[in-house]
Amino acid sequence: MSKVLNAKFFNEFIDMVDLCCSLGWNERNGGNMSYRIATEDIEAIKDEFTFEKPWTSIGVTVANLANEYFLVTGSGKYFRYTKAEPEKSVCIAQLDEKGENYRIVWGLVEGGRPTSEFPTHLLNHSVKFDITGGKHRLVMHVHPVNTIALTFVLPQNDKDFTREIWDMMPECAVVFPRGIGILPLMLTGSIDIAKATAEKFKEYDVVVWSMHGIFSSGENFRDVFGIIETVEKAAEILVKVISMGGKKVRPTAQEIIDVCEEYNLDINKSLL
Ligand code: 13P
Ligand code: ZN
């Protein structure tokens, strides 16, 4: 039995792909996921790797991620079939010693390449690697309905977008006290969107791409899923509130601060 297919991190990754798909966050090949694999996990599975595939330019330089290995979804591969066909749907990619190129060492057995958003994933990993001292390992991108719908009607700036979401449930400020970054519609898969997203990730753990979806980063599957499901739940409430004619009441800034102080959290007061 394959060591890769049996590895705990691998199964958590595949289960997360499957769960996101079942929630309607990942139609067809929409969305993508990447996980920076721990050294001890690589040592346990490395003899199943092949190092014959050519190096390919990432398009950005991520020097602090040199030689790291990432489990990543394949471009154009359907989330719905990933659990049934993992070797065809995902791959493990190794970065070179400069953090400029990658090569596939496992997976995508019928061909293909990592997600078209790999530059964004890797730049986000790079930013968070430095900020968290290597604690963040997972970057997820999904297309959840309510969050996307709101980007058509809410003001497109971090402060107003965050506050509208924070207002919906006290848990929101607790789960993402630094807030949400929002970017305008940009070309998907481009180096420009990668750089703009990474800039936002210097401040936030969750970034919304207007008219497109969400990116989030965190230490593990539980944390990142938790952030995204909280954003999307709040977005669903807000869609209903707007549909019923809009807010008649809202929490004050002080009430949001009080909840965070109760949990000793560093609330981003510049967004209140
Ligand atoms: P990929 O199939 O290349 O991962 O693209 C899906 C997507 O959501 C682009 O933003
Ligand atoms: Zn997308």
PDB file of C-alpha atoms and ligand atoms in Angstrom:
ATOM      1  CA  MET A   1       0.000   0.000   0.000  1.00  0.00           C
ATOM      2  CA  SER A   2       1.298   3.430  -0.959  1.00  0.00           C
ATOM      3  CA  LYS A   3       2.883   5.391   1.887  1.00  0.00           C
ATOM      4  CA  VAL A   4       1.726   8.675   0.327  1.00  0.00           C
ATOM      5  CA  LEU A   5      -1.890   7.535   0.084  1.00  0.00           C
ATOM      6  CA  ASN A   6      -1.740   6.351   3.709  1.00  0.00           C
ATOM      7  CA  ALA A   7      -0.100   9.458   5.166  1.00  0.00           C
ATOM      8  CA  LYS A   8      -2.220  11.365   7.699  1.00  0.00           C
ATOM      9  CA  PHE A   9      -1.606  14.803   6.161  1.00  0.00           C
ATOM     10  CA  PHE A  10      -2.501  13.436   2.725  1.00  0.00           C
ATOM     11  CA  ASN A  11      -5.829  12.034   3.914  1.00  0.00           C
ATOM     12  CA  GLU A  12      -6.660  15.228   5.798  1.00  0.00           C
ATOM     13  CA  PHE A  13      -6.003  17.147   2.585  1.00  0.00           C
ATOM     14  CA  ILE A  14      -8.171  14.861   0.442  1.00  0.00           C
ATOM     15  CA  ASP A  15     -10.958  14.867   3.052  1.00  0.00           C
ATOM     16  CA  MET A  16     -10.881  18.671   3.120  1.00  0.00           C
ATOM     17  CA  VAL A  17     -11.154  18.858  -0.671  1.00  0.00           C
ATOM     18  CA  ASP A  18     -14.137  16.513  -0.459  1.00  0.00           C
ATOM     19  CA  LEU A  19     -15.818  18.436   2.362  1.00  0.00           C
ATOM     20  CA  CYS A  20     -15.432  21.805   0.615  1.00  0.00           C
ATOM     21  CA  CYS A  21     -16.899  20.287  -2.547  1.00  0.00           C
ATOM     22  CA  SER A  22     -19.875  18.847  -0.649  1.00  0.00           C
ATOM     23  CA  LEU A  23     -20.568  22.313   0.787  1.00  0.00           C
ATOM     24  CA  GLY A  24     -20.837  23.726  -2.730  1.00  0.00           C
ATOM     25  CA  TRP A  25     -17.665  25.790  -2.362  1.00  0.00           C
ATOM     26  CA  ASN A  26     -15.861  24.085  -5.237  1.00  0.00           C
ATOM     27  CA  GLU A  27     -17.869  23.589  -8.387  1.00  0.00           C
ATOM     28  CA  ARG A  28     -16.054  21.679 -11.138  1.00  0.00           C
ATOM     29  CA  ASN A  29     -12.367  22.614 -10.741  1.00  0.00           C
ATOM     30  CA  GLY A  30     -13.180  25.856  -8.886  1.00  0.00           C
ATOM     31  CA  GLY A  31     -10.846  26.583  -5.997  1.00  0.00           C
ATOM     32  CA  ASN A  32      -7.510  25.037  -5.038  1.00  0.00           C
ATOM     33  CA  MET A  33      -5.492  24.005  -1.996  1.00  0.00           C
ATOM     34  CA  SER A  34      -1.823  23.719  -1.056  1.00  0.00           C
ATOM     35  CA  TYR A  35      -0.115  22.283   2.032  1.00  0.00           C
ATOM     36  CA  ARG A  36       3.561  22.661   2.975  1.00  0.00           C
ATOM     37  CA  ILE A  37       4.590  19.173   4.038  1.00  0.00           C
ATOM     38  CA  ALA A  38       6.568  18.742   7.274  1.00  0.00           C
ATOM     39  CA  THR A  39      10.137  17.387   6.962  1.00  0.00           C
ATOM     40  CA  GLU A  40       9.374  14.252   8.993  1.00  0.00           C
ATOM     41  CA  ASP A  41       6.379  13.484   6.744  1.00  0.00           C
ATOM     42  CA  ILE A  42       8.557  13.875   3.648  1.00  0.00           C
ATOM     43  CA  GLU A  43      11.175  11.506   5.085  1.00  0.00           C
ATOM     44  CA  ALA A  44       8.466   8.865   5.626  1.00  0.00           C
ATOM     45  CA  ILE A  45       7.222   8.909   1.995  1.00  0.00           C
ATOM     46  CA  LYS A  46      10.217  10.114  -0.049  1.00  0.00           C
ATOM     47  CA  ASP A  47      11.119   6.702  -1.503  1.00  0.00           C
ATOM     48  CA  GLU A  48       7.909   6.862  -3.570  1.00  0.00           C
ATOM     49  CA  PHE A  49       9.002  10.096  -5.271  1.00  0.00           C
ATOM     50  CA  THR A  50      10.531  10.357  -8.736  1.00  0.00           C
ATOM     51  CA  PHE A  51      12.882  13.224  -9.514  1.00  0.00           C
ATOM     52  CA  GLU A  52      12.854  12.959 -13.307  1.00  0.00           C
ATOM     53  CA  LYS A  53      10.250  15.571 -14.241  1.00  0.00           C
ATOM     54  CA  PRO A  54      11.581  18.909 -15.534  1.00  0.00           C
ATOM     55  CA  TRP A  55      11.833  22.041 -13.417  1.00  0.00           C
ATOM     56  CA  THR A  56       9.202  24.659 -14.255  1.00  0.00           C
ATOM     57  CA  SER A  57       9.351  28.357 -13.409  1.00  0.00           C
ATOM     58  CA  ILE A  58       6.932  29.398 -10.631  1.00  0.00           C
ATOM     59  CA  GLY A  59       6.782  32.955 -11.998  1.00  0.00           C
ATOM     60  CA  VAL A  60       7.651  34.454  -8.606  1.00  0.00           C
ATOM     61  CA  THR A  61      10.589  33.936  -6.236  1.00  0.00           C
ATOM     62  CA  VAL A  62       9.944  32.489  -2.784  1.00  0.00           C
ATOM     63  CA  ALA A  63      13.497  32.164  -1.435  1.00  0.00           C
ATOM     64  CA  ASN A  64      12.370  31.367   2.119  1.00  0.00           C
ATOM     65  CA  LEU A  65      10.538  28.268   0.809  1.00  0.00           C
ATOM     66  CA  ALA A  66      13.559  26.845  -1.054  1.00  0.00           C
ATOM     67  CA  ASN A  67      13.616  23.009  -1.157  1.00  0.00           C
ATOM     68  CA  GLU A  68      10.175  22.742   0.504  1.00  0.00           C
ATOM     69  CA  TYR A  69       7.582  20.226  -0.697  1.00  0.00           C
ATOM     70  CA  PHE A  70       3.917  21.095  -1.263  1.00  0.00           C
ATOM     71  CA  LEU A  71       0.863  18.914  -1.699  1.00  0.00           C
ATOM     72  CA  VAL A  72      -1.278  20.836  -4.185  1.00  0.00           C
ATOM     73  CA  THR A  73      -4.432  20.357  -6.252  1.00  0.00           C
ATOM     74  CA  GLY A  74      -4.001  20.040 -10.010  1.00  0.00           C
ATOM     75  CA  SER A  75      -5.140  22.757 -12.404  1.00  0.00           C
ATOM     76  CA  GLY A  76      -8.473  21.882 -14.008  1.00  0.00           C
ATOM     77  CA  LYS A  77      -8.971  18.828 -11.794  1.00  0.00           C
ATOM     78  CA  TYR A  78     -12.441  18.397 -10.327  1.00  0.00           C
ATOM     79  CA  PHE A  79     -12.777  18.538  -6.540  1.00  0.00           C
ATOM     80  CA  ARG A  80     -15.688  16.083  -6.771  1.00  0.00           C
ATOM     81  CA  TYR A  81     -13.485  13.252  -8.098  1.00  0.00           C
ATOM     82  CA  THR A  82     -10.362  13.957  -6.045  1.00  0.00           C
ATOM     83  CA  LYS A  83     -11.166  11.478  -3.275  1.00  0.00           C
ATOM     84  CA  ALA A  84     -11.862   8.693  -5.800  1.00  0.00           C
ATOM     85  CA  GLU A  85      -8.817   9.501  -7.949  1.00  0.00           C
ATOM     86  CA  PRO A  86      -6.201  11.243  -5.781  1.00  0.00           C
ATOM     87  CA  GLU A  87      -3.164  10.237  -7.880  1.00  0.00           C
ATOM     88  CA  LYS A  88      -4.776  11.816 -10.959  1.00  0.00           C
ATOM     89  CA  SER A  89      -6.014  14.947  -9.175  1.00  0.00           C
ATOM     90  CA  VAL A  90      -3.238  16.222  -6.904  1.00  0.00           C
ATOM     91  CA  CYS A  91       0.547  16.258  -6.842  1.00  0.00           C
ATOM     92  CA  ILE A  92       3.499  16.784  -4.562  1.00  0.00           C
ATOM     93  CA  ALA A  93       5.772  19.524  -5.934  1.00  0.00           C
ATOM     94  CA  GLN A  94       9.301  20.239  -4.757  1.00  0.00           C
ATOM     95  CA  LEU A  95      10.795  23.745  -4.972  1.00  0.00           C
ATOM     96  CA  ASP A  96      14.414  24.230  -6.074  1.00  0.00           C
ATOM     97  CA  GLU A  97      17.195  25.664  -3.920  1.00  0.00           C
ATOM     98  CA  LYS A  98      16.421  29.242  -5.020  1.00  0.00           C
ATOM     99  CA  GLY A  99      12.636  29.075  -4.649  1.00  0.00           C
ATOM    100  CA  GLU A 100      12.218  29.963  -8.339  1.00  0.00           C
ATOM    101  CA  ASN A 101      11.182  26.641  -9.933  1.00  0.00           C
ATOM    102  CA  TYR A 102       9.139  23.591  -9.009  1.00  0.00           C
ATOM    103  CA  ARG A 103       9.020  19.991 -10.210  1.00  0.00           C
ATOM    104  CA  ILE A 104       6.361  17.336  -9.685  1.00  0.00           C
ATOM    105  CA  VAL A 105       7.739  14.393  -7.696  1.00  0.00           C
ATOM    106  CA  TRP A 106       4.493  12.479  -7.101  1.00  0.00           C
ATOM    107  CA  GLY A 107       0.950  12.408  -8.523  1.00  0.00           C
ATOM    108  CA  LEU A 108      -0.894  13.884 -11.527  1.00  0.00           C
ATOM    109  CA  VAL A 109      -0.235  10.477 -13.097  1.00  0.00           C
ATOM    110  CA  GLU A 110      -2.250  11.260 -16.224  1.00  0.00           C
ATOM    111  CA  GLY A 111      -0.486  14.606 -16.693  1.00  0.00           C
ATOM    112  CA  GLY A 112      -1.220  18.142 -15.660  1.00  0.00           C
ATOM    113  CA  ARG A 113       0.299  20.830 -13.507  1.00  0.00           C
ATOM    114  CA  PRO A 114      -0.353  22.396 -10.107  1.00  0.00           C
ATOM    115  CA  THR A 115      -3.228  24.881  -9.836  1.00  0.00           C
ATOM    116  CA  SER A 116      -3.018  27.988 -12.006  1.00  0.00           C
ATOM    117  CA  GLU A 117      -3.056  29.891  -8.691  1.00  0.00           C
ATOM    118  CA  PHE A 118       0.228  28.257  -7.558  1.00  0.00           C
ATOM    119  CA  PRO A 119       2.080  31.618  -7.663  1.00  0.00           C
ATOM    120  CA  THR A 120      -0.549  33.116  -5.315  1.00  0.00           C
ATOM    121  CA  HIS A 121      -0.433  30.084  -3.013  1.00  0.00           C
ATOM    122  CA  LEU A 122       3.358  30.136  -2.819  1.00  0.00           C
ATOM    123  CA  LEU A 123       3.635  33.894  -2.247  1.00  0.00           C
ATOM    124  CA  ASN A 124       1.014  33.598   0.516  1.00  0.00           C
ATOM    125  CA  HIS A 125       2.932  30.691   2.068  1.00  0.00           C
ATOM    126  CA  SER A 126       6.096  32.765   1.818  1.00  0.00           C
ATOM    127  CA  VAL A 127       4.595  35.794   3.598  1.00  0.00           C
ATOM    128  CA  LYS A 128       3.049  33.680   6.365  1.00  0.00           C
ATOM    129  CA  PHE A 129       6.214  31.556   6.746  1.00  0.00           C
ATOM    130  CA  ASP A 130       8.114  34.640   7.899  1.00  0.00           C
ATOM    131  CA  ILE A 131       5.304  36.155   9.964  1.00  0.00           C
ATOM    132  CA  THR A 132       4.440  32.941  11.858  1.00  0.00           C
ATOM    133  CA  GLY A 133       7.926  31.412  12.036  1.00  0.00           C
ATOM    134  CA  GLY A 134       6.842  28.548   9.790  1.00  0.00           C
ATOM    135  CA  LYS A 135       3.670  27.692  11.711  1.00  0.00           C
ATOM    136  CA  HIS A 136       1.255  28.291   8.816  1.00  0.00           C
ATOM    137  CA  ARG A 137       1.216  25.325   6.444  1.00  0.00           C
ATOM    138  CA  LEU A 138      -2.095  25.467   4.583  1.00  0.00           C
ATOM    139  CA  VAL A 139      -3.512  27.864   1.979  1.00  0.00           C
ATOM    140  CA  MET A 140      -7.041  27.311   0.692  1.00  0.00           C
ATOM    141  CA  HIS A 141      -9.002  28.992  -2.091  1.00  0.00           C
ATOM    142  CA  VAL A 142     -12.764  28.357  -2.451  1.00  0.00           C
ATOM    143  CA  HIS A 143     -15.769  29.870  -4.261  1.00  0.00           C
ATOM    144  CA  PRO A 144     -18.525  30.136  -1.594  1.00  0.00           C
ATOM    145  CA  VAL A 145     -21.831  31.542  -2.851  1.00  0.00           C
ATOM    146  CA  ASN A 146     -22.790  34.094  -0.199  1.00  0.00           C
ATOM    147  CA  THR A 147     -19.372  35.673   0.200  1.00  0.00           C
ATOM    148  CA  ILE A 148     -19.081  36.097  -3.560  1.00  0.00           C
ATOM    149  CA  ALA A 149     -22.635  37.509  -3.775  1.00  0.00           C
ATOM    150  CA  LEU A 150     -21.808  40.178  -1.199  1.00  0.00           C
ATOM    151  CA  THR A 151     -18.841  41.432  -3.226  1.00  0.00           C
ATOM    152  CA  PHE A 152     -21.387  42.707  -5.784  1.00  0.00           C
ATOM    153  CA  VAL A 153     -23.106  44.964  -3.246  1.00  0.00           C
ATOM    154  CA  LEU A 154     -20.734  45.830  -0.379  1.00  0.00           C
ATOM    155  CA  PRO A 155     -18.140  48.619  -0.529  1.00  0.00           C
ATOM    156  CA  GLN A 156     -14.857  47.240  -1.875  1.00  0.00           C
ATOM    157  CA  ASN A 157     -12.552  48.263   0.937  1.00  0.00           C
ATOM    158  CA  ASP A 158     -11.153  46.242   3.841  1.00  0.00           C
ATOM    159  CA  LYS A 159     -12.725  48.380   6.558  1.00  0.00           C
ATOM    160  CA  ASP A 160     -16.329  48.397   5.354  1.00  0.00           C
ATOM    161  CA  PHE A 161     -16.283  44.789   4.128  1.00  0.00           C
ATOM    162  CA  THR A 162     -14.824  43.494   7.405  1.00  0.00           C
ATOM    163  CA  ARG A 163     -17.202  45.497   9.571  1.00  0.00           C
ATOM    164  CA  GLU A 164     -20.265  44.261   7.665  1.00  0.00           C
ATOM    165  CA  ILE A 165     -19.124  40.664   8.265  1.00  0.00           C
ATOM    166  CA  TRP A 166     -18.015  41.236  11.888  1.00  0.00           C
ATOM    167  CA  ASP A 167     -21.449  42.724  12.625  1.00  0.00           C
ATOM    168  CA  MET A 168     -23.217  39.441  11.838  1.00  0.00           C
ATOM    169  CA  MET A 169     -22.000  37.288  14.764  1.00  0.00           C
ATOM    170  CA  PRO A 170     -19.737  37.946  17.787  1.00  0.00           C
ATOM    171  CA  GLU A 171     -17.683  34.872  16.726  1.00  0.00           C
ATOM    172  CA  CYS A 172     -16.509  36.631  13.569  1.00  0.00           C
ATOM    173  CA  ALA A 173     -14.204  39.096  15.329  1.00  0.00           C
ATOM    174  CA  VAL A 174     -13.024  36.271  17.587  1.00  0.00           C
ATOM    175  CA  VAL A 175     -12.174  33.950  14.673  1.00  0.00           C
ATOM    176  CA  PHE A 176     -10.523  36.606  12.467  1.00  0.00           C
ATOM    177  CA  PRO A 177      -9.700  39.580  14.748  1.00  0.00           C
ATOM    178  CA  ARG A 178      -7.264  41.077  12.204  1.00  0.00           C
ATOM    179  CA  GLY A 179     -10.152  41.358   9.694  1.00  0.00           C
ATOM    180  CA  ILE A 180     -10.627  40.612   6.018  1.00  0.00           C
ATOM    181  CA  GLY A 181      -8.744  42.047   3.057  1.00  0.00           C
ATOM    182  CA  ILE A 182     -10.622  42.585  -0.185  1.00  0.00           C
ATOM    183  CA  LEU A 183      -9.248  42.873  -3.711  1.00  0.00           C
ATOM    184  CA  PRO A 184     -11.071  44.064  -6.839  1.00  0.00           C
ATOM    185  CA  LEU A 185     -11.731  41.703  -9.738  1.00  0.00           C
ATOM    186  CA  MET A 186      -8.329  40.787 -11.177  1.00  0.00           C
ATOM    187  CA  LEU A 187      -7.062  38.289 -13.728  1.00  0.00           C
ATOM    188  CA  THR A 188      -7.119  34.810 -12.149  1.00  0.00           C
ATOM    189  CA  GLY A 189      -3.858  32.915 -12.131  1.00  0.00           C
ATOM    190  CA  SER A 190      -1.850  36.077 -12.827  1.00  0.00           C
ATOM    191  CA  ILE A 191       1.330  37.219 -11.126  1.00  0.00           C
ATOM    192  CA  ASP A 192      -0.421  40.545 -10.395  1.00  0.00           C
ATOM    193  CA  ILE A 193      -3.158  38.862  -8.353  1.00  0.00           C
ATOM    194  CA  ALA A 194      -0.499  36.751  -6.587  1.00  0.00           C
ATOM    195  CA  LYS A 195       1.439  39.855  -5.524  1.00  0.00           C
ATOM    196  CA  ALA A 196      -1.668  41.821  -4.511  1.00  0.00           C
ATOM    197  CA  THR A 197      -2.963  38.902  -2.421  1.00  0.00           C
ATOM    198  CA  ALA A 198       0.381  38.360  -0.719  1.00  0.00           C
ATOM    199  CA  GLU A 199       0.456  42.060   0.191  1.00  0.00           C
ATOM    200  CA  LYS A 200      -2.941  41.628   1.927  1.00  0.00           C
ATOM    201  CA  PHE A 201      -1.714  38.459   3.663  1.00  0.00           C
ATOM    202  CA  LYS A 202       0.893  40.569   5.477  1.00  0.00           C
ATOM    203  CA  GLU A 203      -2.056  41.894   7.500  1.00  0.00           C
ATOM    204  CA  TYR A 204      -4.847  39.327   7.193  1.00  0.00           C
ATOM    205  CA  ASP A 205      -5.409  35.555   7.342  1.00  0.00           C
ATOM    206  CA  VAL A 206      -8.387  35.814   5.001  1.00  0.00           C
ATOM    207  CA  VAL A 207      -8.642  37.691   1.724  1.00  0.00           C
ATOM    208  CA  VAL A 208     -11.711  37.983  -0.492  1.00  0.00           C
ATOM    209  CA  TRP A 209     -11.315  38.252  -4.237  1.00  0.00           C
ATOM    210  CA  SER A 210     -14.219  40.331  -5.458  1.00  0.00           C
ATOM    211  CA  MET A 211     -16.613  38.475  -7.803  1.00  0.00           C
ATOM    212  CA  HIS A 212     -14.482  35.326  -7.382  1.00  0.00           C
ATOM    213  CA  GLY A 213     -13.861  33.743  -3.953  1.00  0.00           C
ATOM    214  CA  ILE A 214     -11.865  33.502  -0.730  1.00  0.00           C
ATOM    215  CA  PHE A 215      -8.217  32.776   0.103  1.00  0.00           C
ATOM    216  CA  SER A 216      -7.229  31.821   3.627  1.00  0.00           C
ATOM    217  CA  SER A 217      -4.072  30.676   5.404  1.00  0.00           C
ATOM    218  CA  GLY A 218      -3.491  28.906   8.705  1.00  0.00           C
ATOM    219  CA  GLU A 219      -1.603  26.292  10.679  1.00  0.00           C
ATOM    220  CA  ASN A 220      -3.791  23.311   9.859  1.00  0.00           C
ATOM    221  CA  PHE A 221      -6.939  22.062   8.119  1.00  0.00           C
ATOM    222  CA  ARG A 222      -9.174  22.699  11.119  1.00  0.00           C
ATOM    223  CA  ASP A 223      -8.153  26.356  11.516  1.00  0.00           C
ATOM    224  CA  VAL A 224      -8.392  27.338   7.856  1.00  0.00           C
ATOM    225  CA  PHE A 225     -11.704  25.563   7.348  1.00  0.00           C
ATOM    226  CA  GLY A 226     -12.974  27.226  10.542  1.00  0.00           C
ATOM    227  CA  ILE A 227     -12.150  30.717   9.281  1.00  0.00           C
ATOM    228  CA  ILE A 228     -13.739  30.174   5.882  1.00  0.00           C
ATOM    229  CA  GLU A 229     -16.912  28.571   7.229  1.00  0.00           C
ATOM    230  CA  THR A 230     -17.307  31.449   9.703  1.00  0.00           C
ATOM    231  CA  VAL A 231     -16.906  34.086   6.962  1.00  0.00           C
ATOM    232  CA  GLU A 232     -19.348  32.241   4.719  1.00  0.00           C
ATOM    233  CA  LYS A 233     -21.908  31.721   7.521  1.00  0.00           C
ATOM    234  CA  ALA A 234     -21.801  35.444   8.351  1.00  0.00           C
ATOM    235  CA  ALA A 235     -22.100  36.239   4.653  1.00  0.00           C
ATOM    236  CA  GLU A 236     -25.199  34.035   4.430  1.00  0.00           C
ATOM    237  CA  ILE A 237     -26.786  35.875   7.366  1.00  0.00           C
ATOM    238  CA  LEU A 238     -25.971  39.221   5.747  1.00  0.00           C
ATOM    239  CA  VAL A 239     -27.492  38.131   2.429  1.00  0.00           C
ATOM    240  CA  LYS A 240     -30.707  37.277   4.312  1.00  0.00           C
ATOM    241  CA  VAL A 241     -30.613  40.546   6.282  1.00  0.00           C
ATOM    242  CA  ILE A 242     -30.179  42.576   3.076  1.00  0.00           C
ATOM    243  CA  SER A 243     -32.979  40.541   1.449  1.00  0.00           C
ATOM    244  CA  MET A 244     -35.282  41.436   4.364  1.00  0.00           C
ATOM    245  CA  GLY A 245     -34.672  45.142   3.837  1.00  0.00           C
ATOM    246  CA  GLY A 246     -31.345  45.673   5.600  1.00  0.00           C
ATOM    247  CA  LYS A 247     -30.125  46.115   9.171  1.00  0.00           C
ATOM    248  CA  LYS A 248     -32.254  47.917  11.741  1.00  0.00           C
ATOM    249  CA  VAL A 249     -29.723  47.346  14.531  1.00  0.00           C
ATOM    250  CA  ARG A 250     -26.014  46.564  14.685  1.00  0.00           C
ATOM    251  CA  PRO A 251     -23.368  45.994  17.382  1.00  0.00           C
ATOM    252  CA  THR A 252     -21.344  49.051  18.359  1.00  0.00           C
ATOM    253  CA  ALA A 253     -17.575  49.147  17.847  1.00  0.00           C
ATOM    254  CA  GLN A 254     -17.181  48.941  21.627  1.00  0.00           C
ATOM    255  CA  GLU A 255     -19.310  45.787  21.789  1.00  0.00           C
ATOM    256  CA  ILE A 256     -17.044  44.119  19.218  1.00  0.00           C
ATOM    257  CA  ILE A 257     -13.935  45.254  21.136  1.00  0.00           C
ATOM    258  CA  ASP A 258     -15.404  43.911  24.399  1.00  0.00           C
ATOM    259  CA  VAL A 259     -15.844  40.389  22.989  1.00  0.00           C
ATOM    260  CA  CYS A 260     -12.231  40.329  21.766  1.00  0.00           C
ATOM    261  CA  GLU A 261     -10.894  41.671  25.067  1.00  0.00           C
ATOM    262  CA  GLU A 262     -12.797  38.917  26.852  1.00  0.00           C
ATOM    263  CA  TYR A 263     -10.778  36.378  24.802  1.00  0.00           C
ATOM    264  CA  ASN A 264      -7.520  38.366  24.933  1.00  0.00           C
ATOM    265  CA  LEU A 265      -7.491  38.883  21.155  1.00  0.00           C
ATOM    266  CA  ASP A 266      -5.711  41.626  19.255  1.00  0.00           C
ATOM    267  CA  ILE A 267      -8.707  43.143  17.451  1.00  0.00           C
ATOM    268  CA  ASN A 268      -7.774  45.299  14.467  1.00  0.00           C
ATOM    269  CA  LYS A 269      -9.238  48.593  15.722  1.00  0.00           C
ATOM    270  CA  SER A 270      -8.381  50.408  12.478  1.00  0.00           C
ATOM    271  CA  LEU A 271     -11.262  48.497  10.854  1.00  0.00           C
ATOM    272  CA  LEU A 272     -13.876  49.569  13.424  1.00  0.00           C
TER     273      LEU A 272
HETATM  274  P1  13P B   1      -7.357  25.739 -11.165  1.00  0.00           P
HETATM  275  O1  13P B   1      -8.207  24.623 -11.726  1.00  0.00           O
HETATM  276  O2  13P B   1      -6.203  26.069 -12.058  1.00  0.00           O
HETATM  277  O3  13P B   1      -6.945  25.432  -9.740  1.00  0.00           O
HETATM  278  O4  13P B   1      -8.247  27.062 -11.135  1.00  0.00           O
HETATM  279  C1  13P B   1      -9.426  27.117 -10.400  1.00  0.00           C
HETATM  280  C2  13P B   1      -9.671  28.451  -9.804  1.00  0.00           C
HETATM  281  O5  13P B   1     -10.457  28.559  -8.894  1.00  0.00           O
HETATM  282  C3  13P B   1      -8.948  29.636 -10.310  1.00  0.00           C
HETATM  283  O6  13P B   1      -9.076  30.714  -9.441  1.00  0.00           O
HETATM  284 ZN    ZN B   2     -10.874  30.547  -8.111  1.00  0.00          ZN
END
